[in-house]
């Protein structure tokens, strides 16, 4: 795992955007994995700028979201597919239908999960996955206790996550769905490159456990220690509990210039 620590969240977002840019210019039909939440927003802004100012195109690309709430109305503004449409997809040139999410409104949720796994497989798998992490260490919506080999399935949110996400629902936890569909940890591990962004002191323990803790279902993101191409981009506050922070900074400062993330 490569850990990049920087005081500027914008610098880190630009690094992630640069990786997406490099991929799409070499493989225009690449498959992206997109996360919701606040952490990747600056990456999406940077991608919109690159589309507008330097011709970065998503016309042949496809994208898969990590997760979706169960039971939100199709026109609910916090439905994750709607969120991604708003912050990214509608502002660049994805083809219609090129961005998909698991169907949290399906009558048969189990079948919807299986279909989603199949759609990812038929697209050839995810080339580059943008990821965030919850304060309790969840990635996508894989809460503590998740199987490290899990695939897309129905999950129940922890009260901590519902509390964290209440800010998107008028600060009213009762409006936050209890159930979600989420790619599993095994699904995320199959992405060929994972870039996880985390900012602020609230993420410091989750980041430490992810990068340096024992691999454990208690901190689901820790399974990413097994990922062969994993980039962890954190600001100083989110890095504040990393034991090897000095070494990560040293390694980044001395990285050969020809190597990207
Ligand atoms: C949600 C999403 C996760 C995201 C997490 C952290 O629970 N399902 O994919 O990583 O929130 O969000 P934020 O980046 O806003 O802290």
XYZ file of C-alpha atoms and ligand atoms in Angstrom:
277
model
C 0.000 0.000 0.000
C 1.295 3.427 -0.904
C 0.416 6.129 1.621
C 0.573 9.762 0.478
C 0.287 12.378 3.225
C -0.202 16.029 2.399
C -1.552 19.087 4.179
C -3.593 19.991 1.095
C -6.732 17.998 0.335
C -6.764 19.698 -3.066
C -3.287 18.346 -3.882
C -4.477 14.836 -3.030
C -7.683 15.221 -5.056
C -5.601 16.376 -8.028
C -3.390 13.291 -7.700
C -6.447 11.050 -7.880
C -7.867 13.030 -10.819
C -4.504 12.747 -12.594
C -4.649 8.954 -12.228
C -8.151 8.866 -13.753
C -7.007 11.207 -16.534
C -3.957 9.074 -17.357
C -6.082 5.917 -17.438
C -8.807 7.385 -19.671
C -6.364 8.902 -22.132
C -4.597 5.553 -22.558
C -7.786 3.432 -22.371
C -10.842 5.548 -23.245
C -13.177 2.615 -22.549
C -11.867 2.025 -19.029
C -14.213 1.068 -16.197
C -14.285 3.427 -13.217
C -15.543 2.722 -9.708
C -17.153 5.755 -8.086
C -17.746 6.487 -4.404
C -20.220 8.894 -2.888
C -19.652 10.857 0.317
C -17.804 14.122 0.798
C -14.237 12.854 0.423
C -14.183 12.303 -3.378
C -16.037 15.528 -4.251
C -12.865 17.504 -5.005
C -11.724 14.672 -7.303
C -14.959 14.938 -9.265
C -14.619 18.735 -9.460
C -11.085 18.278 -10.818
C -12.359 15.777 -13.411
C -15.094 18.182 -14.530
C -12.435 20.897 -14.958
C -10.225 18.548 -16.990
C -13.224 17.621 -19.170
C -14.061 21.288 -19.732
C -10.557 22.698 -20.135
C -8.378 19.932 -21.534
C -10.669 17.580 -23.398
C -10.755 14.669 -20.963
C -13.550 12.456 -22.283
C -15.719 9.852 -20.574
C -17.679 9.087 -23.749
C -16.489 5.493 -24.005
C -15.996 4.860 -20.281
C -18.330 3.107 -17.914
C -18.712 3.549 -14.176
C -20.094 1.521 -11.289
C -21.107 2.987 -7.956
C -20.132 1.218 -4.784
C -23.476 1.192 -3.077
C -27.037 2.459 -2.841
C -29.661 3.006 -0.172
C -32.625 0.640 -0.146
C -36.067 2.113 -0.559
C -35.392 5.755 -1.443
C -37.790 7.073 -4.089
C -36.345 7.210 -7.607
C -36.383 11.027 -7.468
C -34.902 11.315 -3.953
C -31.953 13.770 -4.081
C -29.802 11.565 -1.812
C -30.170 8.426 -3.885
C -26.537 7.704 -4.683
C -27.117 7.384 -8.426
C -28.764 10.822 -8.346
C -25.882 12.233 -6.295
C -23.285 10.993 -8.780
C -25.376 12.317 -11.685
C -25.405 15.705 -9.956
C -21.753 15.981 -8.944
C -20.115 14.279 -11.935
C -21.990 12.332 -14.589
C -24.254 15.128 -15.876
C -21.258 17.498 -16.041
C -19.074 15.333 -18.275
C -19.826 13.277 -21.385
C -20.687 9.776 -20.160
C -22.994 7.982 -22.613
C -26.555 7.446 -21.396
C -26.712 4.436 -19.075
C -22.928 4.239 -18.723
C -23.056 4.952 -14.989
C -24.743 2.250 -12.937
C -25.597 1.626 -9.300
C -27.124 -1.359 -7.561
C -30.916 -1.043 -7.724
C -32.020 -0.179 -4.202
C -35.602 0.114 -5.419
C -35.791 -3.423 -6.811
C -38.528 -5.754 -5.602
C -36.051 -8.601 -5.517
C -32.982 -7.126 -3.846
C -31.032 -10.376 -3.875
C -31.492 -10.676 -7.637
C -30.520 -7.007 -8.057
C -27.233 -7.694 -6.248
C -26.464 -10.705 -8.441
C -27.276 -8.676 -11.562
C -24.930 -5.933 -10.415
C -22.038 -8.340 -9.923
C -22.746 -9.725 -13.384
C -22.806 -6.253 -14.947
C -19.397 -5.447 -13.444
C -18.001 -8.756 -14.659
C -19.436 -8.255 -18.169
C -17.815 -4.805 -18.311
C -14.482 -6.518 -17.658
C -14.132 -5.490 -14.021
C -13.259 -2.137 -12.481
C -9.945 -0.613 -13.585
C -9.764 2.212 -11.065
C -11.856 2.431 -7.909
C -12.244 5.748 -6.053
C -12.980 4.987 -2.411
C -13.685 6.736 0.892
C -13.866 5.370 4.419
C -16.380 5.794 7.218
C -15.415 6.766 10.757
C -16.125 3.186 11.876
C -13.826 1.835 9.161
C -16.491 0.850 6.646
C -15.670 1.010 2.949
C -18.612 1.292 0.566
C -21.248 0.139 3.074
C -19.304 -2.849 4.387
C -19.790 -2.309 8.081
C -17.646 -3.920 10.798
C -18.248 -7.654 10.779
C -18.472 -7.832 7.003
C -17.014 -10.897 5.343
C -13.653 -10.030 3.860
C -14.644 -12.082 0.793
C -18.155 -10.626 0.418
C -19.780 -9.701 -2.881
C -22.634 -7.268 -3.592
C -25.444 -7.877 -1.099
C -27.964 -6.312 1.270
C -26.489 -4.864 4.458
C -27.821 -3.186 7.603
C -26.174 0.127 8.543
C -24.706 0.740 11.988
C -26.241 3.531 14.029
C -22.871 5.323 13.779
C -23.083 5.398 9.980
C -26.724 6.492 10.018
C -25.744 9.258 12.431
C -22.807 10.292 10.213
C -25.037 10.357 7.125
C -27.946 12.174 8.798
C -26.353 15.423 7.594
C -27.605 14.555 4.112
C -31.141 13.970 5.441
C -31.909 17.260 7.239
C -29.917 16.013 10.261
C -32.820 13.652 10.941
C -31.555 10.092 11.515
C -35.086 8.731 11.091
C -34.912 9.629 7.411
C -31.681 7.658 6.866
C -32.484 4.216 5.454
C -31.505 1.243 7.605
C -30.641 -0.971 4.678
C -28.375 -0.644 1.668
C -27.020 -2.615 -1.263
C -23.257 -2.565 -1.357
C -20.420 -4.036 -3.324
C -18.671 -6.525 -1.063
C -15.100 -6.352 0.114
C -14.303 -9.126 -2.371
C -15.852 -7.030 -5.154
C -13.776 -3.984 -4.218
C -10.623 -6.094 -3.906
C -11.109 -7.189 -7.540
C -10.665 -3.611 -8.810
C -7.276 -3.316 -10.473
C -6.284 -0.077 -8.716
C -7.885 1.400 -5.604
C -7.441 5.053 -4.568
C -8.852 5.805 -1.128
C -9.151 9.403 0.088
C -9.631 10.366 3.742
C -9.572 13.787 5.351
C -9.911 15.177 8.855
C -9.291 13.954 12.396
C -12.467 11.873 12.474
C -10.867 9.443 10.005
C -7.513 9.093 11.812
C -8.260 5.868 13.686
C -9.940 4.228 10.673
C -6.950 5.177 8.497
C -4.467 3.788 11.027
C -6.395 0.529 11.323
C -6.766 0.270 7.546
C -3.070 0.704 6.812
C -1.367 -0.609 9.930
C -3.812 -2.575 12.039
C -4.331 -6.300 11.919
C -6.458 -7.397 8.952
C -9.802 -7.840 10.616
C -13.532 -7.669 9.929
C -13.674 -5.210 12.850
C -12.039 -2.653 10.531
C -13.284 -3.787 7.115
C -10.977 -1.470 5.120
C -7.976 -3.339 6.533
C -8.519 -6.055 3.905
C -7.010 -3.555 1.454
C -3.602 -4.423 2.927
C -3.870 -7.433 0.630
C -4.525 -5.297 -2.451
C -1.593 -5.287 -4.895
C -2.206 -1.709 -6.115
C -3.629 0.400 -3.348
C -3.091 4.164 -2.957
C -4.113 5.785 0.332
C -4.308 9.600 0.094
C -4.690 11.344 3.463
C -4.356 14.829 4.847
C -2.261 15.553 7.939
C -5.226 15.190 10.303
C -6.334 11.833 8.912
C -2.670 10.712 9.038
C -2.193 11.769 12.661
C -2.322 8.228 14.061
C -0.157 6.554 11.435
C 2.843 4.961 13.127
C 4.982 4.987 9.986
C 4.012 8.487 8.822
C 7.630 9.669 8.603
C 8.544 6.762 6.379
C 5.513 7.272 4.108
C 6.487 10.935 3.671
C 10.116 9.970 2.983
C 9.098 7.356 0.411
C 6.806 9.818 -1.397
C 9.438 12.575 -1.384
C 11.928 10.173 -2.960
C 9.619 8.484 -5.425
C 11.033 8.321 -8.960
C 9.325 10.981 -11.071
C 8.368 8.487 -13.801
C 6.159 6.534 -11.399
C 2.547 7.568 -11.075
C 0.262 6.441 -8.285
C -20.846 6.610 3.075
C -20.488 5.887 1.786
C -19.028 5.498 1.758
C -18.171 6.678 2.159
C -18.505 7.091 3.570
C -17.648 8.242 4.069
O -21.208 5.765 4.101
N -21.291 4.721 1.567
O -18.702 5.065 0.441
O -16.813 6.336 2.069
O -19.859 7.504 3.568
O -18.152 9.448 3.580
P -17.429 10.834 3.678
O -16.439 10.857 2.575
O -18.514 11.831 3.462
O -16.819 10.939 5.015
